[in-house]
PDB file of N, CA and C in Angstrom:
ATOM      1  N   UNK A   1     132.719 128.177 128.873  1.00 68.00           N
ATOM      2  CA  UNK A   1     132.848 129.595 129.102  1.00 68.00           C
ATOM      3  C   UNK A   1     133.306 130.245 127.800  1.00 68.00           C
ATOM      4  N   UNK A   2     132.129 130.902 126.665  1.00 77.00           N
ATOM      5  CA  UNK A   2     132.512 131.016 125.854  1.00 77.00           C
ATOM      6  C   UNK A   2     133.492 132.492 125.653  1.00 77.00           C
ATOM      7  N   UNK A   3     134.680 132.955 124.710  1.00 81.00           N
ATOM      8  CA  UNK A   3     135.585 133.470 125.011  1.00 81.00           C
ATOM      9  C   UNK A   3     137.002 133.381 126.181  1.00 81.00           C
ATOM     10  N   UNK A   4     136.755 132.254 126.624  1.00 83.00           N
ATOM     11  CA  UNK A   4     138.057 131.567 127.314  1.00 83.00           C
ATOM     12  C   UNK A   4     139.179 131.651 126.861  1.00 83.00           C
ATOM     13  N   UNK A   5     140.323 132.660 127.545  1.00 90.00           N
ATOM     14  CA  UNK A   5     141.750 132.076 126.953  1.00 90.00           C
ATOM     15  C   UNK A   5     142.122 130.908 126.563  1.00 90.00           C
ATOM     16  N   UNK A   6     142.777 131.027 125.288  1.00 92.00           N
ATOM     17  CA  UNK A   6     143.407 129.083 124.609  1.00 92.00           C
ATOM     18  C   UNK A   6     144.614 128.938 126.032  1.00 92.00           C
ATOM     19  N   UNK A   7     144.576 127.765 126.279  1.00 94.00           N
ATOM     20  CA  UNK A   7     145.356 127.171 127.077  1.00 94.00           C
ATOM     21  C   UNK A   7     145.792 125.667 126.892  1.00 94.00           C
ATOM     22  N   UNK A   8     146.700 125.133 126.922  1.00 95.00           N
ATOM     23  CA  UNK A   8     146.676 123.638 127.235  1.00 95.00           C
ATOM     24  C   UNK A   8     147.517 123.430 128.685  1.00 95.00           C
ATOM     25  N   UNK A   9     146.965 122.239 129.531  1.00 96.00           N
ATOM     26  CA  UNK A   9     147.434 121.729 130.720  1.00 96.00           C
ATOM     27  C   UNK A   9     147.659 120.619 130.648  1.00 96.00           C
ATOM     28  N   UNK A  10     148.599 120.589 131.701  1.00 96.00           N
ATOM     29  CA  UNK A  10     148.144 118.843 132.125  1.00 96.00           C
ATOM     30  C   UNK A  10     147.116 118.078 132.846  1.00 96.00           C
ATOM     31  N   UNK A  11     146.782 117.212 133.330  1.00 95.00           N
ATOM     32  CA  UNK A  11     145.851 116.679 134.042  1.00 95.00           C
ATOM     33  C   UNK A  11     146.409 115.526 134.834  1.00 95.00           C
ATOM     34  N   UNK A  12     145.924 115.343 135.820  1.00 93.00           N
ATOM     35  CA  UNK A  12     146.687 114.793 136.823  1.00 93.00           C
ATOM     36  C   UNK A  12     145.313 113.679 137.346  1.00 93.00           C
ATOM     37  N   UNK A  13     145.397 112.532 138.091  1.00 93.00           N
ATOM     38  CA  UNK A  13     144.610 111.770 138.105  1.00 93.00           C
ATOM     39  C   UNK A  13     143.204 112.118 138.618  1.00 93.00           C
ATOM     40  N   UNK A  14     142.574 112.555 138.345  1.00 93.00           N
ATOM     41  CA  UNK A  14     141.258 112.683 139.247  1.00 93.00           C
ATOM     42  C   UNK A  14     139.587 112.566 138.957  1.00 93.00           C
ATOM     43  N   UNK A  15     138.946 113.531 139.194  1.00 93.00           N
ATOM     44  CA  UNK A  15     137.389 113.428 138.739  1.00 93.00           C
ATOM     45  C   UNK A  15     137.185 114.572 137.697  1.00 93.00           C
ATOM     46  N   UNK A  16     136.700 113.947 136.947  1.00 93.00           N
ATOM     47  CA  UNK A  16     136.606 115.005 135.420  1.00 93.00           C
ATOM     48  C   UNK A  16     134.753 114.982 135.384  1.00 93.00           C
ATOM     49  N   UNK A  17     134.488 116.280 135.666  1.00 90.00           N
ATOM     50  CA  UNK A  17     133.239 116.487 135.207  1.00 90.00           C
ATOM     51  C   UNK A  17     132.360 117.235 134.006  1.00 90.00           C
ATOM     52  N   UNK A  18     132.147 116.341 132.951  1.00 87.00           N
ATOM     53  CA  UNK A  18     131.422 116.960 131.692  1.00 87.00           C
ATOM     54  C   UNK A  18     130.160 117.159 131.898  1.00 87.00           C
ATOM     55  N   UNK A  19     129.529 118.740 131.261  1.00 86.00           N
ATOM     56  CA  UNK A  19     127.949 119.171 131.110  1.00 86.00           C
ATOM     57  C   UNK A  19     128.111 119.206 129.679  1.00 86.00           C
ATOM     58  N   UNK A  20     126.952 119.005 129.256  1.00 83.00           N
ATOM     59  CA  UNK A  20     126.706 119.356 127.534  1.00 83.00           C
ATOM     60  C   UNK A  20     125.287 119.352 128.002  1.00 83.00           C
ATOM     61  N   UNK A  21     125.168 120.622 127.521  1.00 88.00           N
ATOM     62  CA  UNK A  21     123.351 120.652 127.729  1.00 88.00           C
ATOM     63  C   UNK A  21     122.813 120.561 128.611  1.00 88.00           C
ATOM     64  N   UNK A  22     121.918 119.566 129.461  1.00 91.00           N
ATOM     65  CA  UNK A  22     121.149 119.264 130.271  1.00 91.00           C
ATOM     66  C   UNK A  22     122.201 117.921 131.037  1.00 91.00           C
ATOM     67  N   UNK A  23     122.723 117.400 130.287  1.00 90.00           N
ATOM     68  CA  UNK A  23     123.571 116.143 130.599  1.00 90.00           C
ATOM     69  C   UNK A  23     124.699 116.357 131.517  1.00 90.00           C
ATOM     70  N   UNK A  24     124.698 115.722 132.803  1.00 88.00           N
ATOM     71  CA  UNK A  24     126.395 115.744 133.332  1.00 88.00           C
ATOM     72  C   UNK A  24     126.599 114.516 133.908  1.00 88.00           C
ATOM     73  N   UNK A  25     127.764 114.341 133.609  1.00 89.00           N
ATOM     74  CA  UNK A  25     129.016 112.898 133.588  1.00 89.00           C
ATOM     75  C   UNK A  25     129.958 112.789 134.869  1.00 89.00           C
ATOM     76  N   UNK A  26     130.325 112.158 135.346  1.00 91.00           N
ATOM     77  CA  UNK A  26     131.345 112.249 135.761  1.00 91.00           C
ATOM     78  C   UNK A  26     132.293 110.721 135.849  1.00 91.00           C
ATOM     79  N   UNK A  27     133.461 111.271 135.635  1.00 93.00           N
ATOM     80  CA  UNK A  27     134.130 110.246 135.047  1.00 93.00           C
ATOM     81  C   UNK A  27     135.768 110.473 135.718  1.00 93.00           C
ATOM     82  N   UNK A  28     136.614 109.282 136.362  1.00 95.00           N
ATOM     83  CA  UNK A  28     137.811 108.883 136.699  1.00 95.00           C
ATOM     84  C   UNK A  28     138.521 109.068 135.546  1.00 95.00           C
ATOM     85  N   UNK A  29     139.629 109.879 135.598  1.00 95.00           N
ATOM     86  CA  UNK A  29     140.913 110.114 134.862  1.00 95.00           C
ATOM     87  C   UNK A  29     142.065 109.917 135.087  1.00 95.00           C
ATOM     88  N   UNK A  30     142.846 109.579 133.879  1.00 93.00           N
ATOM     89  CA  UNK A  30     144.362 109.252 134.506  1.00 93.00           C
ATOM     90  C   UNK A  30     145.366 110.342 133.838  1.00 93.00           C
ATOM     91  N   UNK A  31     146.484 110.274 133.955  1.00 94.00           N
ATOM     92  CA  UNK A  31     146.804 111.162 133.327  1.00 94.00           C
ATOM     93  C   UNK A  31     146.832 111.719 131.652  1.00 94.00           C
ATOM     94  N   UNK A  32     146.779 112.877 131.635  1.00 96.00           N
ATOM     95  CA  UNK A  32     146.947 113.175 130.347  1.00 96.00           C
ATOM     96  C   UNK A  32     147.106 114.978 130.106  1.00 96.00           C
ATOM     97  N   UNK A  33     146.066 115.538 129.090  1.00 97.00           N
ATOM     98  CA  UNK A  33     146.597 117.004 128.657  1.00 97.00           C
ATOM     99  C   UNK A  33     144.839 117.629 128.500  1.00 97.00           C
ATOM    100  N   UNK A  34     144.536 118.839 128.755  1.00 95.00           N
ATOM    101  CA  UNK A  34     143.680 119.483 128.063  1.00 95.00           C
ATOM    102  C   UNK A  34     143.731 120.479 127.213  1.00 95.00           C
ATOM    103  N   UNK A  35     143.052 121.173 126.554  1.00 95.00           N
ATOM    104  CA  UNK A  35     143.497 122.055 125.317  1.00 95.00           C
ATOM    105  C   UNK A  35     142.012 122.897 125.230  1.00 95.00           C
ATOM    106  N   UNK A  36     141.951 123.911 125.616  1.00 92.00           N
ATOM    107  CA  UNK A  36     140.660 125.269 125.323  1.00 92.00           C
ATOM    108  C   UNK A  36     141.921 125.674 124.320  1.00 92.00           C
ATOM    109  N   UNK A  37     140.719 125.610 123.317  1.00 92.00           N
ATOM    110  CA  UNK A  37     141.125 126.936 122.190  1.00 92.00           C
ATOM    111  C   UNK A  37     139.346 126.833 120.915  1.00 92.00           C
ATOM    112  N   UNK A  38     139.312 128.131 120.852  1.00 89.00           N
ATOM    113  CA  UNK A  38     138.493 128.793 119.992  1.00 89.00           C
ATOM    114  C   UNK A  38     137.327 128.027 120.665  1.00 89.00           C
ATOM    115  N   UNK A  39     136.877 127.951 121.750  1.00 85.00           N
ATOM    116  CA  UNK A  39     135.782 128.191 122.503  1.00 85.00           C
ATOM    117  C   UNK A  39     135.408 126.595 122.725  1.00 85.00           C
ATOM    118  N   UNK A  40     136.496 125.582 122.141  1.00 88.00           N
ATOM    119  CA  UNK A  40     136.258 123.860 122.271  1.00 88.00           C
ATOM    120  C   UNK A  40     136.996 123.655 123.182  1.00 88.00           C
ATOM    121  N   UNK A  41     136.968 122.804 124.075  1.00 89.00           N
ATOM    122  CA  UNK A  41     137.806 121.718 125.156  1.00 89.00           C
ATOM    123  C   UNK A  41     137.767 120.385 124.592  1.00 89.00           C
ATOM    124  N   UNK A  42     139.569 120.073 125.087  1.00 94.00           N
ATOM    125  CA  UNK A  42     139.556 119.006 124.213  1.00 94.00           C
ATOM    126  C   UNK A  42     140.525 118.115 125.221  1.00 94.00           C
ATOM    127  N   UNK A  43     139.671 117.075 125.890  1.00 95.00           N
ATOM    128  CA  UNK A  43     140.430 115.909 126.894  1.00 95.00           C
ATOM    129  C   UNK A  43     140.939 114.893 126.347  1.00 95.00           C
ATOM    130  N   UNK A  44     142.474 114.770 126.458  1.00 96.00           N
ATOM    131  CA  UNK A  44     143.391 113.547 125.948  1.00 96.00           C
ATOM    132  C   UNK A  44     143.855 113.199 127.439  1.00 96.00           C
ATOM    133  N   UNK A  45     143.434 112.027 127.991  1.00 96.00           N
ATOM    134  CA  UNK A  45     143.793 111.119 128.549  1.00 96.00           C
ATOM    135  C   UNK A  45     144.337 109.758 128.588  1.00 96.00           C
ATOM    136  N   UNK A  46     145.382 108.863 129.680  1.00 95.00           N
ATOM    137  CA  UNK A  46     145.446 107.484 129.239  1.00 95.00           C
ATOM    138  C   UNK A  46     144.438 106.408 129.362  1.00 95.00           C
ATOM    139  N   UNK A  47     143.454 107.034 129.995  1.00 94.00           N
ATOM    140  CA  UNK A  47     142.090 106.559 130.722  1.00 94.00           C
ATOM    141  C   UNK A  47     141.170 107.297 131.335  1.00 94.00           C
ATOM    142  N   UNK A  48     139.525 107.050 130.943  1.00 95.00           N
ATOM    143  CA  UNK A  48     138.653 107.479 131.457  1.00 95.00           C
ATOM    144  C   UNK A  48     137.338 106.534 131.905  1.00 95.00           C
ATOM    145  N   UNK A  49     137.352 106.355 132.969  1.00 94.00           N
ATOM    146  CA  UNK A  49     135.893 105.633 133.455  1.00 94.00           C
ATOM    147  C   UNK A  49     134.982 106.579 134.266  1.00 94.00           C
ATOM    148  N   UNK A  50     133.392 105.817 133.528  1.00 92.00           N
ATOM    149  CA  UNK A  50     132.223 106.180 134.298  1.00 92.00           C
ATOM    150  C   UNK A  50     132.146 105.362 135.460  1.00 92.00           C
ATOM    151  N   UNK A  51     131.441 106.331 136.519  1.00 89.00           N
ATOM    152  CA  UNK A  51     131.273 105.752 137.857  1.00 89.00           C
ATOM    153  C   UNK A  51     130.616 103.776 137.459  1.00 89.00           C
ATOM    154  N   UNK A  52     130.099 103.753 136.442  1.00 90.00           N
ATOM    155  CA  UNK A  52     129.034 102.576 136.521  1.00 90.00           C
ATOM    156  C   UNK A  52     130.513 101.031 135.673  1.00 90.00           C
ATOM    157  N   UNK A  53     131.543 101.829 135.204  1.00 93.00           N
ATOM    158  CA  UNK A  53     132.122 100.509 134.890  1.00 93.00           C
ATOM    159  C   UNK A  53     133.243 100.706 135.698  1.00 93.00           C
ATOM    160  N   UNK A  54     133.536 101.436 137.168  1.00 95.00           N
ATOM    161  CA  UNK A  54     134.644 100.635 138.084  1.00 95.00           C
ATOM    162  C   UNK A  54     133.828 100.147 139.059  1.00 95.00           C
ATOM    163  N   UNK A  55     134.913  98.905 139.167  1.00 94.00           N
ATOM    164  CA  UNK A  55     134.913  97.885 139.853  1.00 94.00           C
ATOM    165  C   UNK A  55     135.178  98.328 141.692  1.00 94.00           C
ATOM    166  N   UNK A  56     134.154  98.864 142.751  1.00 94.00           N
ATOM    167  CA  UNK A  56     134.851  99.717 144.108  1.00 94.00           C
ATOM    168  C   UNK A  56     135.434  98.870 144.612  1.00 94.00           C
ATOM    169  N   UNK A  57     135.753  97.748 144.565  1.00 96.00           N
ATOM    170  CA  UNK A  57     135.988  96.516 145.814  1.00 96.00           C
ATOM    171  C   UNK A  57     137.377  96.395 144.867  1.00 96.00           C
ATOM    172  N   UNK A  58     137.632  96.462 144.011  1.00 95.00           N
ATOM    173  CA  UNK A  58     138.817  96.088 143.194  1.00 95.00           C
ATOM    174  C   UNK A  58     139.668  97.557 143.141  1.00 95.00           C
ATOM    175  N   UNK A  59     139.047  98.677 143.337  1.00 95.00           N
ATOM    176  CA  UNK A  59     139.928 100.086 143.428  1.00 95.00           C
ATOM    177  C   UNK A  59     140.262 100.259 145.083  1.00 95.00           C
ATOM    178  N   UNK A  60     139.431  99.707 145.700  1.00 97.00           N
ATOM    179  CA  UNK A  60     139.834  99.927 147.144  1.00 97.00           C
ATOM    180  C   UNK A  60     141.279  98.765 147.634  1.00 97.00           C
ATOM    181  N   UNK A  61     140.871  97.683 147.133  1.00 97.00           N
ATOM    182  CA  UNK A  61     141.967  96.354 147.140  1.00 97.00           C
ATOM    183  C   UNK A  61     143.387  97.424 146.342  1.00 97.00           C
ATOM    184  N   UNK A  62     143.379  97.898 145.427  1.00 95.00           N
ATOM    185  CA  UNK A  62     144.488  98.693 144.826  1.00 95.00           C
ATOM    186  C   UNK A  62     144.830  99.950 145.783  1.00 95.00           C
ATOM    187  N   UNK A  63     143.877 100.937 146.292  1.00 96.00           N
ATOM    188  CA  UNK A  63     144.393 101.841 147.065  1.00 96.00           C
ATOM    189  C   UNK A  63     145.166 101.202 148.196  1.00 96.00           C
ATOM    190  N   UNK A  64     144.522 100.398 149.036  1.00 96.00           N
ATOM    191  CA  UNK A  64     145.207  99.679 150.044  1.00 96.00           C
ATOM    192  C   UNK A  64     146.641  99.226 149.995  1.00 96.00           C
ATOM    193  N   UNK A  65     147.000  98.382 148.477  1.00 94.00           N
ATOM    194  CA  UNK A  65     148.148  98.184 148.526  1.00 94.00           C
ATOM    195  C   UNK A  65     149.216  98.885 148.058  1.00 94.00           C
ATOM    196  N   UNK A  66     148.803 100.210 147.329  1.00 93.00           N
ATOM    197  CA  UNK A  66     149.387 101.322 147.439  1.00 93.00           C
ATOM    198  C   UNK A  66     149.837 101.636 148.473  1.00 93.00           C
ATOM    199  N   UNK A  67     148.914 102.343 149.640  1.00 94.00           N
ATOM    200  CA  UNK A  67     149.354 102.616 150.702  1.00 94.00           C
ATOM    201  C   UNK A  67     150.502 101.541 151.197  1.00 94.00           C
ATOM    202  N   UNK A  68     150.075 100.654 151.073  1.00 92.00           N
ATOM    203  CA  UNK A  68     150.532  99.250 151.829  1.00 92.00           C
ATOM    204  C   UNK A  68     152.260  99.740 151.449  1.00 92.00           C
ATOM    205  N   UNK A  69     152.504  99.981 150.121  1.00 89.00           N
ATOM    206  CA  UNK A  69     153.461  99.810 149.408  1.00 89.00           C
ATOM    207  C   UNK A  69     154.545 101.324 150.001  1.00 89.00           C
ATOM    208  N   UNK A  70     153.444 102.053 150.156  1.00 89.00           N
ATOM    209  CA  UNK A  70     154.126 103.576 150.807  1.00 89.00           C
ATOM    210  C   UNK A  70     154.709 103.813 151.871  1.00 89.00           C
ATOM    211  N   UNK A  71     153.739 103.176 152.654  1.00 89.00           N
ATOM    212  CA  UNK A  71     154.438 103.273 153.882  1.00 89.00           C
ATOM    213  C   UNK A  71     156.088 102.320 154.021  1.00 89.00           C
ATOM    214  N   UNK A  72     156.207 101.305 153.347  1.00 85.00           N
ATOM    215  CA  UNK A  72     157.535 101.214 153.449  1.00 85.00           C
ATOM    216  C   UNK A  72     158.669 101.949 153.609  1.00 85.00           C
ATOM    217  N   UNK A  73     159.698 101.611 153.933  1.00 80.00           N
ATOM    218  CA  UNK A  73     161.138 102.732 154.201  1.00 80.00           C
ATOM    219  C   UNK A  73     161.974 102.839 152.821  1.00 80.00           C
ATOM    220  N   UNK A  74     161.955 103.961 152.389  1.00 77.00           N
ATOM    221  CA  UNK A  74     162.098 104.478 150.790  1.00 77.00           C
ATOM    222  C   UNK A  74     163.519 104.002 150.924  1.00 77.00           C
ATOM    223  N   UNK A  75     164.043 103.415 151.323  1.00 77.00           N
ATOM    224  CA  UNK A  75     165.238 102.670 150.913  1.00 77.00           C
ATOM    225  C   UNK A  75     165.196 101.357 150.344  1.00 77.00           C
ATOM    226  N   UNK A  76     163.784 100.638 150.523  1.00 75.00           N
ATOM    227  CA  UNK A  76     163.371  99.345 150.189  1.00 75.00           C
ATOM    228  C   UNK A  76     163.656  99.675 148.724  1.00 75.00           C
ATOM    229  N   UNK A  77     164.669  99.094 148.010  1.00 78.00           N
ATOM    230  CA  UNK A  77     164.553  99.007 146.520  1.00 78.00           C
ATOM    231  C   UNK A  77     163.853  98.199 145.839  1.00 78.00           C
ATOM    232  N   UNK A  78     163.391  97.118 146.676  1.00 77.00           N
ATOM    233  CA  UNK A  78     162.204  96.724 145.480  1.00 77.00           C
ATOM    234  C   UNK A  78     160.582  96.814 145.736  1.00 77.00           C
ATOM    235  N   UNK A  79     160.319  98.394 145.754  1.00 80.00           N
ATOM    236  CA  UNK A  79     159.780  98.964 145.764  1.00 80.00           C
ATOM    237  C   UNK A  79     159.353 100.263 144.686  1.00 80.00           C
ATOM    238  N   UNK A  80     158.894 100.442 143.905  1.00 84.00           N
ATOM    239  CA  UNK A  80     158.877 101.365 143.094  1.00 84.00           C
ATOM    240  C   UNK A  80     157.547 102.764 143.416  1.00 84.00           C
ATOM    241  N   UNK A  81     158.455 103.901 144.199  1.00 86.00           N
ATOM    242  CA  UNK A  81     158.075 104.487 145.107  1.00 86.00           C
ATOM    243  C   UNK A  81     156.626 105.352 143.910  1.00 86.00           C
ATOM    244  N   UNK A  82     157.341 105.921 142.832  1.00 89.00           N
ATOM    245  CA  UNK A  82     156.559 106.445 142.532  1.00 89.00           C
ATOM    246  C   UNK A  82     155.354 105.866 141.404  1.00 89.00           C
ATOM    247  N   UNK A  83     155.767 104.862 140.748  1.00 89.00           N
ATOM    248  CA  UNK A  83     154.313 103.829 140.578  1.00 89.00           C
ATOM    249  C   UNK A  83     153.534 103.620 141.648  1.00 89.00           C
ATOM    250  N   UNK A  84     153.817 103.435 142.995  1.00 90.00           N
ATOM    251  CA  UNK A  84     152.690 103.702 144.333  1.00 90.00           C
ATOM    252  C   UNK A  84     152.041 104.653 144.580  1.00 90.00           C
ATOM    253  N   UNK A  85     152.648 105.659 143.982  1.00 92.00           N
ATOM    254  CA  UNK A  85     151.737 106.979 144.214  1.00 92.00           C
ATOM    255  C   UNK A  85     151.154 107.105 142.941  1.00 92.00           C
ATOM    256  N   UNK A  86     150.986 107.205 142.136  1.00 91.00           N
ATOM    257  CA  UNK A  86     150.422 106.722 140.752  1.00 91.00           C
ATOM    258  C   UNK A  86     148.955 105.909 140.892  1.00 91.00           C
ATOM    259  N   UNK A  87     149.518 104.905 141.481  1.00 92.00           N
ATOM    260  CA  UNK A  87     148.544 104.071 141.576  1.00 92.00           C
ATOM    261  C   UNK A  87     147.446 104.282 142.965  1.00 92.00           C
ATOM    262  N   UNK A  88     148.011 104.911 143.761  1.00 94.00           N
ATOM    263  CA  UNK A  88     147.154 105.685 144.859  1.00 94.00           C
ATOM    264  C   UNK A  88     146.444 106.472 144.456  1.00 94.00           C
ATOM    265  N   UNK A  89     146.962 107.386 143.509  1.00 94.00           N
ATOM    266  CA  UNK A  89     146.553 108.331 143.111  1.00 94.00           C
ATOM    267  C   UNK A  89     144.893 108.216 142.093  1.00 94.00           C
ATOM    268  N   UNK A  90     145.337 106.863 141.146  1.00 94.00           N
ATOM    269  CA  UNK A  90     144.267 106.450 140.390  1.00 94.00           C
ATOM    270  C   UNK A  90     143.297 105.699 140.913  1.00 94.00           C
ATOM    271  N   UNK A  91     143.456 104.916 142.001  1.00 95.00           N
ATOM    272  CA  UNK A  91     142.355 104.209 143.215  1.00 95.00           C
ATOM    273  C   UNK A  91     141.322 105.585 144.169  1.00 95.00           C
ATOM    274  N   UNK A  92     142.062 106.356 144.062  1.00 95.00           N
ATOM    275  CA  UNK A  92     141.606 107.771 144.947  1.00 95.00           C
ATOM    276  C   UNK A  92     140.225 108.377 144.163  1.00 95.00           C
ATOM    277  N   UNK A  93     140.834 108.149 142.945  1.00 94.00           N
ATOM    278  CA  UNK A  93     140.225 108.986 141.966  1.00 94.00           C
ATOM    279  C   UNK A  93     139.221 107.821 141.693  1.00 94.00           C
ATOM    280  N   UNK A  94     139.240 106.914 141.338  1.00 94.00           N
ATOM    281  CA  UNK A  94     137.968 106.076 140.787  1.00 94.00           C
ATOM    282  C   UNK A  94     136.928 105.691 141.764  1.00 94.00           C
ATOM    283  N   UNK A  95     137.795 106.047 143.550  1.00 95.00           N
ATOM    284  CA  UNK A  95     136.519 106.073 144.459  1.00 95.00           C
ATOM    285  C   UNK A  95     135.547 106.836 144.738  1.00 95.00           C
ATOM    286  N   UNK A  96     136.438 108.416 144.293  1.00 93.00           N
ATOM    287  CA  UNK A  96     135.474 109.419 144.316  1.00 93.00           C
ATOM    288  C   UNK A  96     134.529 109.390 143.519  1.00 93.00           C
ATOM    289  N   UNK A  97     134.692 108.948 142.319  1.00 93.00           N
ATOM    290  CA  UNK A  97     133.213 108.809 141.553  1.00 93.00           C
ATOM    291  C   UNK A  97     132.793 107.951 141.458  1.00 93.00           C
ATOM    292  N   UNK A  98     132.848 107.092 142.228  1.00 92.00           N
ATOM    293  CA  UNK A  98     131.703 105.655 142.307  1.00 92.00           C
ATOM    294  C   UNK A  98     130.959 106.493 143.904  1.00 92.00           C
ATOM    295  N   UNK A  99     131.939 106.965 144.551  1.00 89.00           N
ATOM    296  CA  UNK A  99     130.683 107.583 146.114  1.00 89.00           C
ATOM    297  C   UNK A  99     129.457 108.423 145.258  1.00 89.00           C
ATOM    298  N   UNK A 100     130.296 109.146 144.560  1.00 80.00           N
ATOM    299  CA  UNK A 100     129.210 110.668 143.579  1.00 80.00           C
ATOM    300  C   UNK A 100     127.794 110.156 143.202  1.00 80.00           C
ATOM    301  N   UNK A 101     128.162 108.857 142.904  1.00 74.00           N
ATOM    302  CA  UNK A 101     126.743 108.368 142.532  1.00 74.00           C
ATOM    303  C   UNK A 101     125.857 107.530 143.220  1.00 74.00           C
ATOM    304  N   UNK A 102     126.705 106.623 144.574  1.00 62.00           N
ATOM    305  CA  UNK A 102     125.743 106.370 145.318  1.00 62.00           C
ATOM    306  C   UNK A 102     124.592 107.275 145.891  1.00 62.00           C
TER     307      UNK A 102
END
């Protein structure tokens, strides 16, 4: 959107979709920052996968034991409540774009 206010955000785990041209992507993110300024976008993440290199049977095995891990009683200390949601969060996200492309 050319003339876009400069902004930077954060980014939070999810589905990141790039067009350039005729071309569109879509790709699993983990956390990180974005940055519009002078009409460029600029994605810094700790991770990005295309639908074609996650593994669904190995992100679903991880969402599961997320959950698995959540539902426990937040008094369980050896439990680390919010690495479970983290990691829910990033299983969530790498399923949605492996469905996008079936």
């Amino acid at each position: 959107m050319p003339g876009h206010v400069s902004f930077l955000s954060g980014i939070v785990p999810g589905e990141l979709r790039n067009t350039a041209g005729s071309e569109k992507e879509v790709l699993a993110v983990t956390v990180g920052f974005a940055e519009v300024f002078k009409n460029k976008v600029s994605i810094l993440v700790d991770a990005a996968e295309r639908a074609g290199e996650i593994d669904a049977e190995r992100a679903r095995k991880a969402m599961e034991r997320a959950k698995e891990r959540l539902s426990r009683e937040r008094s369980d200390k050896d439990i680390d409540f919010s690495r479970a949601e983290a990691a829910l969060r990033r299983a969530v996200a790498r399923l949605k774009v492996v469905q996008k492309t079936v």
